[in-house]
Structure formats: C-alpha cells, structure tokens
GROMACS .gro file of C-alpha atoms in nm:
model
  213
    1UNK     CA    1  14.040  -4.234  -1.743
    2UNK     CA    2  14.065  -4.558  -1.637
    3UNK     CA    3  13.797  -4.888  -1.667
    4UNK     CA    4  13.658  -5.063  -1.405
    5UNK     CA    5  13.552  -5.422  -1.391
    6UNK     CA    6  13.364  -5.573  -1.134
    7UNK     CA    7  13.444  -5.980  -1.126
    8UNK     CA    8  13.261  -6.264  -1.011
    9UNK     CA    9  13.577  -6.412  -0.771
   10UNK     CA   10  13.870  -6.178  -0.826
   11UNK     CA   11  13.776  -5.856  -0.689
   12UNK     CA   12  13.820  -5.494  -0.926
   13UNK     CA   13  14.007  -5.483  -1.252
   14UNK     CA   14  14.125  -5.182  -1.323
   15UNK     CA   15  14.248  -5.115  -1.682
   16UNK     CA   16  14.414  -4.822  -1.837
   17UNK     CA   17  14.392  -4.883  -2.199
   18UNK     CA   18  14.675  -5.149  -2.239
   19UNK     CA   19  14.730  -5.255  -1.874
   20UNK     CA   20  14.495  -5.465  -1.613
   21UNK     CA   21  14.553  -5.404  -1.219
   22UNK     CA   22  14.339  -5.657  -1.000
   23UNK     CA   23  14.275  -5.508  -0.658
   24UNK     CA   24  14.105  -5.831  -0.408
   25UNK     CA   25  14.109  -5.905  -0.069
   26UNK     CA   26  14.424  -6.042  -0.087
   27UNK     CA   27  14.672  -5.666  -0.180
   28UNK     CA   28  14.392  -5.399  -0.103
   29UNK     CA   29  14.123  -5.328   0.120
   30UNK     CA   30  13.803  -5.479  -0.047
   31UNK     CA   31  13.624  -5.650   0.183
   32UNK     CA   32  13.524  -5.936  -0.111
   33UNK     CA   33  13.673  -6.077  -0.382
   34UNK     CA   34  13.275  -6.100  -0.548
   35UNK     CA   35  13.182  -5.754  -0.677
   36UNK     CA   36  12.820  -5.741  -0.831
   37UNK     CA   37  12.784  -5.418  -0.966
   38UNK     CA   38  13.031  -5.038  -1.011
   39UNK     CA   39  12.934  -4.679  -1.064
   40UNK     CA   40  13.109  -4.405  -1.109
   41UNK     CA   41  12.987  -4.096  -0.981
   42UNK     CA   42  12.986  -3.741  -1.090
   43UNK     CA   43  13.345  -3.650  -0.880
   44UNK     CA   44  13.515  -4.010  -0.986
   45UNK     CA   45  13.454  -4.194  -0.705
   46UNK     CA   46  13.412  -4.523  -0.764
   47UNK     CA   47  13.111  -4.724  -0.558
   48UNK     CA   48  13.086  -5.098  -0.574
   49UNK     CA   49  12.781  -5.294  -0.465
   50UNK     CA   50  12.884  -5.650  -0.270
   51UNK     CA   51  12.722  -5.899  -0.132
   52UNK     CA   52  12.713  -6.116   0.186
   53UNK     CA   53  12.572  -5.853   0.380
   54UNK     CA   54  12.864  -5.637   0.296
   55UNK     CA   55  12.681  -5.324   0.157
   56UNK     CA   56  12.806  -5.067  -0.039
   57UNK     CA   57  13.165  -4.884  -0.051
   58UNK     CA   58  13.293  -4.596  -0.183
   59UNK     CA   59  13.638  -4.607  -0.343
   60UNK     CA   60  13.775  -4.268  -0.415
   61UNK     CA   61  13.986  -4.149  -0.664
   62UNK     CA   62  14.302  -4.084  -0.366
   63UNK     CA   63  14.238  -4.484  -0.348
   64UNK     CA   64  14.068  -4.512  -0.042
   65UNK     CA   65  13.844  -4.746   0.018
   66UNK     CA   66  13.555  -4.757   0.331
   67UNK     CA   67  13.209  -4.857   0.356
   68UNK     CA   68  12.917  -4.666   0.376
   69UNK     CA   69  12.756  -4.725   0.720
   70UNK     CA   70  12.402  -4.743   0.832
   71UNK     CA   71  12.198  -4.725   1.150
   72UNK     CA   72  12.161  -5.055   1.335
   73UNK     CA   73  11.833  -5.159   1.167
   74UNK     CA   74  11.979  -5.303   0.882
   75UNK     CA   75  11.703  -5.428   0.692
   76UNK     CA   76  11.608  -5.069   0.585
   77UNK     CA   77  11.955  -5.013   0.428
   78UNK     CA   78  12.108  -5.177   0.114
   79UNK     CA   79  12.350  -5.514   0.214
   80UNK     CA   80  12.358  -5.781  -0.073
   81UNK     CA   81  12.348  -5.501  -0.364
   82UNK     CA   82  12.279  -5.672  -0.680
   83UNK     CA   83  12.260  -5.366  -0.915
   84UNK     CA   84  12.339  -4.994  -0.935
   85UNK     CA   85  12.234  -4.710  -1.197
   86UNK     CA   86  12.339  -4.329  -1.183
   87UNK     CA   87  12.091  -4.129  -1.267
   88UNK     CA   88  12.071  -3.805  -1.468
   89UNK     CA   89  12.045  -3.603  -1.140
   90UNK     CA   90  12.378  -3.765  -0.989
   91UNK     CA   91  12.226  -3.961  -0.749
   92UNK     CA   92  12.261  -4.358  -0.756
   93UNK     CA   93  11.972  -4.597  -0.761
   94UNK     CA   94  12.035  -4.925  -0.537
   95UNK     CA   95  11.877  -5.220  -0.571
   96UNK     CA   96  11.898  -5.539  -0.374
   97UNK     CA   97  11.848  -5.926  -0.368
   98UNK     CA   98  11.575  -5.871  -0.106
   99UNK     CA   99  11.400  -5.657  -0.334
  100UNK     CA  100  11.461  -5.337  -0.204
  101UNK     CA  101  11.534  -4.964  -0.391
  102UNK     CA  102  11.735  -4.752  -0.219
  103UNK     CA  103  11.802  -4.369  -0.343
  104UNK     CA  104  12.173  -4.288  -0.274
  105UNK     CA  105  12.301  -3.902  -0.271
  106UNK     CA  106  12.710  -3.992  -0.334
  107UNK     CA  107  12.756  -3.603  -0.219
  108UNK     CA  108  12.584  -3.617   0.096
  109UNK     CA  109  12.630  -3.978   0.183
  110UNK     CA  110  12.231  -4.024   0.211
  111UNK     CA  111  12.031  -4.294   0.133
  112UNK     CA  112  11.643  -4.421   0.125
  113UNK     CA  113  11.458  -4.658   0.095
  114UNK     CA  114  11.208  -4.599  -0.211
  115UNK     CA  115  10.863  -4.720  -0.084
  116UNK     CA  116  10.751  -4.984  -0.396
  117UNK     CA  117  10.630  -5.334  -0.393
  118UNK     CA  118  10.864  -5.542  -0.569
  119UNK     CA  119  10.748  -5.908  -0.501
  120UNK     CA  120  11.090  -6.025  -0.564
  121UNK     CA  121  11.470  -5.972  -0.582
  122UNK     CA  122  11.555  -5.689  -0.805
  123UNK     CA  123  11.878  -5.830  -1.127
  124UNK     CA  124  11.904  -5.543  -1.308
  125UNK     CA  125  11.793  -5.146  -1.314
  126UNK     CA  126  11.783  -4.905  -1.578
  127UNK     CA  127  11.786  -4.546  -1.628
  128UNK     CA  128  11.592  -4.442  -1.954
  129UNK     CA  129  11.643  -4.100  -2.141
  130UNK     CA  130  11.279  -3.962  -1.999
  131UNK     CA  131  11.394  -4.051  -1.632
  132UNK     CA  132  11.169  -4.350  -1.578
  133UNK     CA  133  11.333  -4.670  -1.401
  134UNK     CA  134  11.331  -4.965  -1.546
  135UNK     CA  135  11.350  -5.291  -1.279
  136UNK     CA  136  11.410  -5.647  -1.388
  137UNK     CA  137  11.325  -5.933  -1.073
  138UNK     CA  138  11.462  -6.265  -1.039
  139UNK     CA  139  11.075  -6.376  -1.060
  140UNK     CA  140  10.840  -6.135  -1.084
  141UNK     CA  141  10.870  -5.967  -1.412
  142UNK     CA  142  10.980  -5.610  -1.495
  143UNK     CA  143  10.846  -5.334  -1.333
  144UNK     CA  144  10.885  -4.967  -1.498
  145UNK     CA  145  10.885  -4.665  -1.193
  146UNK     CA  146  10.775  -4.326  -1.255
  147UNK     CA  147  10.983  -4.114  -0.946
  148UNK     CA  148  10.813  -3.847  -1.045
  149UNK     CA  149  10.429  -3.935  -0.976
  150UNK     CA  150  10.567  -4.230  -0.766
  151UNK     CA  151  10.362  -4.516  -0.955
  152UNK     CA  152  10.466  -4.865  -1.126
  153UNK     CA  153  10.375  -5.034  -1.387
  154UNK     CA  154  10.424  -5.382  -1.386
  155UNK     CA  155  10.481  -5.644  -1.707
  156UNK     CA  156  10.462  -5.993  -1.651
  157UNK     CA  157  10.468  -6.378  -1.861
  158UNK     CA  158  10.097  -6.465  -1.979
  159UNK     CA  159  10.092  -6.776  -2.152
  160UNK     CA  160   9.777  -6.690  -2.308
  161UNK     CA  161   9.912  -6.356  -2.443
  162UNK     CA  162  10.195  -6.402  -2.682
  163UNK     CA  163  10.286  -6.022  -2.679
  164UNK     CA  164  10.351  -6.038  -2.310
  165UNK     CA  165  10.668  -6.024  -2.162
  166UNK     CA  166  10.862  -6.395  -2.299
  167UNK     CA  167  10.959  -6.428  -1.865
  168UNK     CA  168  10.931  -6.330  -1.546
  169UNK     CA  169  11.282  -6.310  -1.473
  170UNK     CA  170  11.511  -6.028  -1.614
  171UNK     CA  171  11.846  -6.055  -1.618
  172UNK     CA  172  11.923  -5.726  -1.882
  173UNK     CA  173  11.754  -5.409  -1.940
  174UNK     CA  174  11.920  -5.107  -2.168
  175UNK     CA  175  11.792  -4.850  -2.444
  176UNK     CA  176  11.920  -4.764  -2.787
  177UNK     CA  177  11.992  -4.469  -2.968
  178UNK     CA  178  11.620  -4.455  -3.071
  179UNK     CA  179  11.492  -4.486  -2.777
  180UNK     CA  180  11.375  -4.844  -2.770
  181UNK     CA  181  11.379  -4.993  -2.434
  182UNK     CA  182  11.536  -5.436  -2.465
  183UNK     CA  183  11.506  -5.641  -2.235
  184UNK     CA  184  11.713  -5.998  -2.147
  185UNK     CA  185  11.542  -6.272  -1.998
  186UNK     CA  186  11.637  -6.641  -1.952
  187UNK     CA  187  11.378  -6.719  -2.268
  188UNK     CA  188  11.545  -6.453  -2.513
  189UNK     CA  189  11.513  -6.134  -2.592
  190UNK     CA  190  11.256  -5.847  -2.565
  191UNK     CA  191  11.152  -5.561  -2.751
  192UNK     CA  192  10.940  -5.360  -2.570
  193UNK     CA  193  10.634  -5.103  -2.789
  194UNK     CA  194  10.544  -4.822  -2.535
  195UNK     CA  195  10.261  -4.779  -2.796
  196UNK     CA  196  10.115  -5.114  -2.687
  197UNK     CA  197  10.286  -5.175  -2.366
  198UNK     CA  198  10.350  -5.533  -2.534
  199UNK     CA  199  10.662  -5.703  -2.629
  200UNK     CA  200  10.802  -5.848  -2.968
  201UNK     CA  201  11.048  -6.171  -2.862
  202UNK     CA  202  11.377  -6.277  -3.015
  203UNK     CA  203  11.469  -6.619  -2.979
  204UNK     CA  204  11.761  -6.914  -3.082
  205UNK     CA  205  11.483  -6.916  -3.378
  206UNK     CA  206  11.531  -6.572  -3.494
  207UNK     CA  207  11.896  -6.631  -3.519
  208UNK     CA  208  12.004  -6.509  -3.164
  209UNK     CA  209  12.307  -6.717  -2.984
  210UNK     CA  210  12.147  -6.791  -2.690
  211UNK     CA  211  11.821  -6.760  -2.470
  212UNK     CA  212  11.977  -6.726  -2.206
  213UNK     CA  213  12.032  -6.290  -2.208
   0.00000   0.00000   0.00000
C-alpha cells in the first residue's frame, strides 16, 4: 500500500516504502500544487481537500483524478477544505475555512451540510473511539459534536480559569491508546479530563519543544 502526503506547494507525494513520486500541476491533473488535507476511503480512493475555491477531488486507485461537483449555490458545498476525517461508518467529515461541516458519502457521492454554529473557521477534526467529533477553530475554541443527539459542546480560553482550554485556536486534535483526547494549540499542549470537562496544559516549561502545536 502506498503513502500519501499532502504538501504545502508541491502537490501529492506518493511513497512506496523506499521511493517518493510527486504528482503537481505541472505532470498530472491536480488542479493545485497546495493540498490541505487526504483520506483514504474504504475502496482506496484517495480524496484530497484544496483550497482556492477548488473543493474536493476524488483520486482513484485506476489514477484518475476529477472533482466532485456541486449545485450552483456554492456556499452550501465544501470549497477551501481545510480538514478531513473518515469516520467509523465510512463516510468522510469535511470541514472548511468558512466554518462549515459537511457529511460526505464517498459511495454515493453525497454530501451535507451539518447544521452547527461554529463561530469560526474549522483547523482540524477528529474522530474519537465513541464516535463523537472533535473540532478545533482558528478562533473560537474547540467544539466536541455529538451526531448522534445532534448537540455541541463548546470549550473555550478563560483567563480567570486556569483549567480552561490554554487557547482559542486549535491547530491539533488526536486520542491515545487510553483514550485520552490532546489537543495542540498555539500556547502548548492540552490534556483534556472528560471527568471535569477541564484541561491540564503542557508548555516550553514542562519540557515541551515548542508552543506552537
């Protein structure tokens, strides 16, 4: 099975195990050389999220590449995709720099729009092992989403609260093997205690690299 990178300027890197293969606008049909995000779905397609308006595309495993289209309203359908999960059912959560979730079927080509407020565009989401979706904003703090019973919960900086989440913007969300749920923000790094619904930080001071996660 092979890897695939998403880059910041240079389009897909495919590697094999020993080998890289660069696919860009330049020898293939990618429509930009700035990939933000890649899943794979459940038949090995491969689906990158772009931006500048250019929406999502599905790249298949007989290596053709075309994008997903939409009815003309546009601004009810994914464009500048800044992060995609696959979820445990198959399907592919969206999200965008307007601050927008979309709900992608990869088998029937469907999408919608999931009706949530977001306050802000969405940097990262997250899948965790109870199905609950985890959204980091550029501004406005993480927000957890139940699908399910179709309600949010929504953590945000209090400087008066010192077990609150360390920022409002999340760059990094992903959960270990027991189950705890971190978080990377542009002040360090979160722990988060479902207990408490507060936060333990990690810092430059607690011996991490960098704030910046």
């Amino acid at each position: 099975n092979y890897k695939w990178i998403g880059t910041i300027d240079k389009g897909i890197m495919r590697f094999d195990g020993n080998n890289f293969i660069a696919f860009n606008t330049s020898n293939s049909s990618i429509p930009s050389n700035r990939i933000n995000t890649i899943k794979v779905d459940n038949n090995n397609n491969i689906w990158l999220g772009t931006r500048l308006g250019m929406g999502l595309y599905k790249y298949d495993n007989q290596n053709n590449l075309r994008k997903i289209c939409y009815p003309p309203d546009e601004r009810k359908y994914p464009q500048d995709i800044s992060s995609m999960v696959r979820g445990a059912n198959g399907c592919i959560w969206i999200g965008t720099s307007a601050g927008t979730l979309f709900l992608f079927n990869p088998a029937s080509e469907t999408i919608s729009a999931i009706e949530i407020d977001l306050w802000d565009g969405i940097k990262k989401i997250y899948e965790d092992d109870s199905g609950l979706l985890w959204i980091g904003t550029q501004g406005s703090g993480l927000i957890c989403y139940n699908p399910k019973r179709n309600n949010t919960t929504r953590y945000t900086f209090d400087p008066a609260n010192e077990k609150s989440l360390s920022s409002n913007t999340v760059f990094a969300i992903n959960q270990d093997t027991k189950g705890t749920i971190w978080i990377g923000t542009n002040t360090g790094l979160n722990k988060y205690e479902p207990s408490t619904h507060t936060f333990i930080h990690f810092t430059e001071k607690n011996g991490l690299a960098n704030n910046l996660v």
